[in-house]
Structures are given as C-alpha cells and as structure tokens.
Short mmCIF file of C-alpha atoms in Angstrom, two decimals:
data_model
loop_
_atom_site.label_atom_id
_atom_site.label_comp_id
_atom_site.label_asym_id
_atom_site.label_seq_id
_atom_site.Cartn_x
_atom_site.Cartn_y
_atom_site.Cartn_z
CA MET A 1 0.00 0.00 0.00
CA LYS A 2 2.88 2.36 0.92
CA LEU A 3 4.62 1.53 -2.36
CA ASN A 4 1.45 2.35 -4.27
CA LEU A 5 1.18 5.73 -2.49
CA ASN A 6 4.83 6.65 -3.36
CA LEU A 7 4.29 5.68 -6.97
CA LYS A 8 1.13 7.79 -7.11
CA LYS A 9 3.02 10.86 -5.74
CA LYS A 10 5.83 10.40 -8.27
CA ILE A 11 3.35 10.21 -11.12
CA GLN A 12 1.60 13.36 -9.86
CA ARG A 13 4.91 15.26 -9.66
CA PHE A 14 5.90 14.06 -13.13
CA CYS A 15 2.55 15.21 -14.54
CA LEU A 16 2.89 18.61 -12.85
CA VAL A 17 6.38 19.14 -14.25
CA PHE A 18 5.26 17.94 -17.68
CA ILE A 19 2.30 20.36 -17.70
CA CYS A 20 4.56 23.25 -16.62
CA LEU A 21 6.97 22.46 -19.45
CA ILE A 22 4.16 22.36 -22.01
CA VAL A 23 2.82 25.71 -20.78
CA LEU A 24 6.29 27.29 -20.94
CA ILE A 25 6.94 25.98 -24.43
CA PHE A 26 3.66 27.37 -25.80
CA GLN A 27 4.04 30.67 -23.91
CA SER A 28 7.33 31.53 -25.58
CA ASN A 29 7.15 34.24 -28.20
CA THR A 30 8.98 32.85 -31.23
CA PRO A 31 9.35 36.22 -33.07
CA ASN A 32 11.59 37.36 -30.21
CA LEU A 33 13.89 34.46 -30.93
CA LYS A 34 14.40 35.76 -34.46
CA ALA A 35 14.93 39.42 -33.45
CA LEU A 36 18.22 41.07 -34.29
CA THR A 37 20.46 41.94 -31.41
CA MET A 38 21.68 45.53 -31.13
CA LYS A 39 25.31 44.57 -31.68
CA ASN A 40 24.42 43.05 -35.06
CA TYR A 41 22.71 46.25 -36.18
CA GLN A 42 25.32 48.94 -35.42
CA GLY A 43 26.16 49.83 -39.01
CA ASP A 44 22.62 50.65 -40.06
CA MET A 45 20.33 53.63 -39.62
CA VAL A 46 20.23 55.32 -36.23
CA ILE A 47 17.91 58.03 -34.93
CA GLU A 48 19.26 60.83 -32.77
CA GLU A 49 16.69 61.78 -30.13
CA LEU A 50 16.68 65.18 -28.41
CA ARG A 51 14.14 66.51 -25.89
CA LEU A 52 14.06 70.18 -25.01
CA LYS A 53 12.02 72.36 -22.71
CA VAL A 54 10.35 74.82 -25.11
CA PRO A 55 7.99 77.27 -23.40
CA ALA A 56 4.89 78.24 -25.40
CA TYR A 57 6.01 81.88 -25.71
CA ALA A 58 9.25 80.72 -27.40
CA LYS A 59 7.84 78.06 -29.72
CA GLU A 60 7.90 80.18 -32.89
CA ALA A 61 11.45 81.41 -32.19
CA TRP A 62 12.51 77.78 -31.67
CA LEU A 63 10.93 76.65 -34.94
CA ASN A 64 12.44 79.57 -36.88
CA ALA A 65 15.92 78.97 -35.45
CA GLU A 66 15.65 75.25 -36.20
CA LYS A 67 14.71 76.07 -39.80
CA GLU A 68 17.31 78.83 -40.29
CA ILE A 69 20.28 77.33 -38.43
CA TRP A 70 20.05 73.57 -37.92
CA GLU A 71 18.21 72.56 -41.08
CA PRO A 72 20.77 73.90 -43.60
CA TRP A 73 23.70 72.61 -41.57
CA LEU A 74 22.21 69.14 -41.13
CA SER A 75 21.36 68.94 -44.82
CA SER A 76 25.05 69.44 -45.62
CA GLN A 77 26.20 66.56 -43.38
CA ASP A 78 27.23 63.22 -44.82
CA GLY A 79 24.83 60.56 -43.59
CA PHE A 80 21.93 62.89 -42.74
CA LEU A 81 18.59 61.47 -43.90
CA GLU A 82 15.70 63.31 -42.27
CA ARG A 83 14.67 65.42 -39.30
CA GLN A 84 11.31 65.58 -37.54
CA LEU A 85 10.19 68.17 -34.99
CA PHE A 86 7.39 67.65 -32.49
CA TRP A 87 6.04 69.91 -29.74
CA ASP A 88 3.93 68.85 -26.75
CA LYS A 89 1.65 71.74 -25.77
CA GLU A 90 0.83 70.39 -22.31
CA LYS A 91 4.42 69.63 -21.26
CA GLU A 92 5.89 72.50 -23.31
CA GLU A 93 8.52 70.09 -24.57
CA ALA A 94 10.00 69.53 -27.99
CA LEU A 95 11.08 66.22 -29.45
CA ILE A 96 13.62 66.28 -32.27
CA LEU A 97 14.30 63.07 -34.20
CA VAL A 98 17.22 63.11 -36.65
CA ASN A 99 17.67 60.07 -38.90
CA TRP A 100 21.23 59.16 -39.88
CA LYS A 101 22.41 56.53 -42.39
CA SER A 102 24.70 55.09 -39.73
CA LYS A 103 25.95 55.75 -36.25
CA LYS A 104 29.50 55.96 -37.60
CA LEU A 105 28.67 58.80 -40.00
CA TRP A 106 26.77 60.66 -37.28
CA LYS A 107 29.49 60.28 -34.66
CA ASN A 108 32.22 61.29 -37.15
CA ILE A 109 30.93 64.87 -37.06
CA PRO A 110 33.36 66.86 -34.88
CA MET A 111 31.78 68.10 -31.64
CA SER A 112 33.53 71.44 -32.15
CA GLU A 113 31.53 71.89 -35.37
CA VAL A 114 28.26 71.00 -33.62
CA ASN A 115 29.07 73.52 -30.86
CA VAL A 116 29.59 76.32 -33.41
CA VAL A 117 26.16 75.61 -34.93
CA GLN A 118 24.60 75.46 -31.45
CA GLN A 119 26.08 78.88 -30.62
CA LYS A 120 24.57 80.33 -33.82
CA PHE A 121 21.23 78.73 -32.92
CA GLU A 122 21.31 80.23 -29.42
CA ALA A 123 22.30 83.68 -30.73
CA ASN A 124 19.40 83.55 -33.19
CA VAL A 125 16.91 82.63 -30.43
CA LYS A 126 18.24 85.21 -27.95
CA ALA A 127 17.98 87.97 -30.58
CA ALA A 128 14.46 86.90 -31.62
CA LEU A 129 13.21 86.82 -28.02
CA SER A 130 15.36 89.70 -26.70
CA VAL A 131 16.69 87.57 -23.85
CA GLY A 132 20.16 87.07 -22.40
CA GLU A 133 20.09 83.27 -22.10
CA ASN A 134 18.96 80.35 -24.22
CA PRO A 135 15.43 79.49 -22.96
CA PHE A 136 15.61 75.92 -24.22
CA GLU A 137 16.84 73.47 -21.62
CA LEU A 138 18.11 70.13 -22.94
CA ILE A 139 16.16 67.46 -21.08
CA TYR A 140 17.42 64.33 -22.81
CA GLU A 141 19.68 63.23 -25.61
CA GLY A 142 20.02 59.69 -26.85
CA GLU A 143 19.72 57.39 -29.81
CA LEU A 144 17.31 54.85 -31.17
CA ASP A 145 18.43 51.94 -33.33
CA LYS A 146 15.97 50.94 -36.02
CA GLN A 147 15.06 47.28 -35.59
CA ILE A 148 13.37 46.38 -38.85
#
C-alpha cells in the first residue's frame, strides 16, 4: 500500500512538471527568438533623439531657429537622412528626431563643429526673443536603433 502511495506521488509530480513544461513551451514568443540583437545592427540607420524644454512663448522662435540654423547645416552633413520636430503643448517640450544613415557617419561629425552651430542657434533665439540666455533646456539626448 505504501509503495502504491509513493508511486502515485511520483506520477503526480511528473505530470505537474510535464504540464509546466508544455505551458512554458507554448508561452514563448517565437518572433523574439528571431529578433536582431543591437550589436548586429550597429552599421545601419540610427535616430538621434533630443528633448528640449520649449515654453509656449518661445515656440515660434525655436521653430524659426531650427529652420534657419540647424536645417541647412544638417542637410550638408554626410549621412543625414531626415529630421522631424514635435512639440507637446501640455508639457511644453520639444522632441527632435534626426535620422542618420549610420551611427559611424553621425558620430564622425566633430563636436567642435556642432558647438559652433549650437552657438549660432542660441544667438538667433536670444535675438528673436530679446533675452540674455537660451530658454531651451536640454532634457534628454540619446539614440534609437531601427530594428526592422
């Protein structure tokens, strides 16, 4: 009788483990298994992401300076593809997405050159708004790697 009880418990445990394995196998998301890892995708398109605090009173000055200063400069850069500007009225924040052919081409741009353009941008905004300081605080800068 005791032997029969032990055998019954072993069968129950085996069935429980077997059911758990079946559930785990069918729960797995197979598309994730085929996804590219980031390290395999470094040479392809990358998106530069910038978030700025842009108060409502300065929105037009920001857009004009973007168009007059950054747009022509970016268009002349090797690897530049596209730029998109967004503005959130409630948060008074801007989102700038700049598409580059590759991270290498983007990062090959000398920071000293970027700083010169940024100074021109800030001078344009300060003159347009008659203020002494750049009103646009950089909140975040990062990059997004296109996956597909």
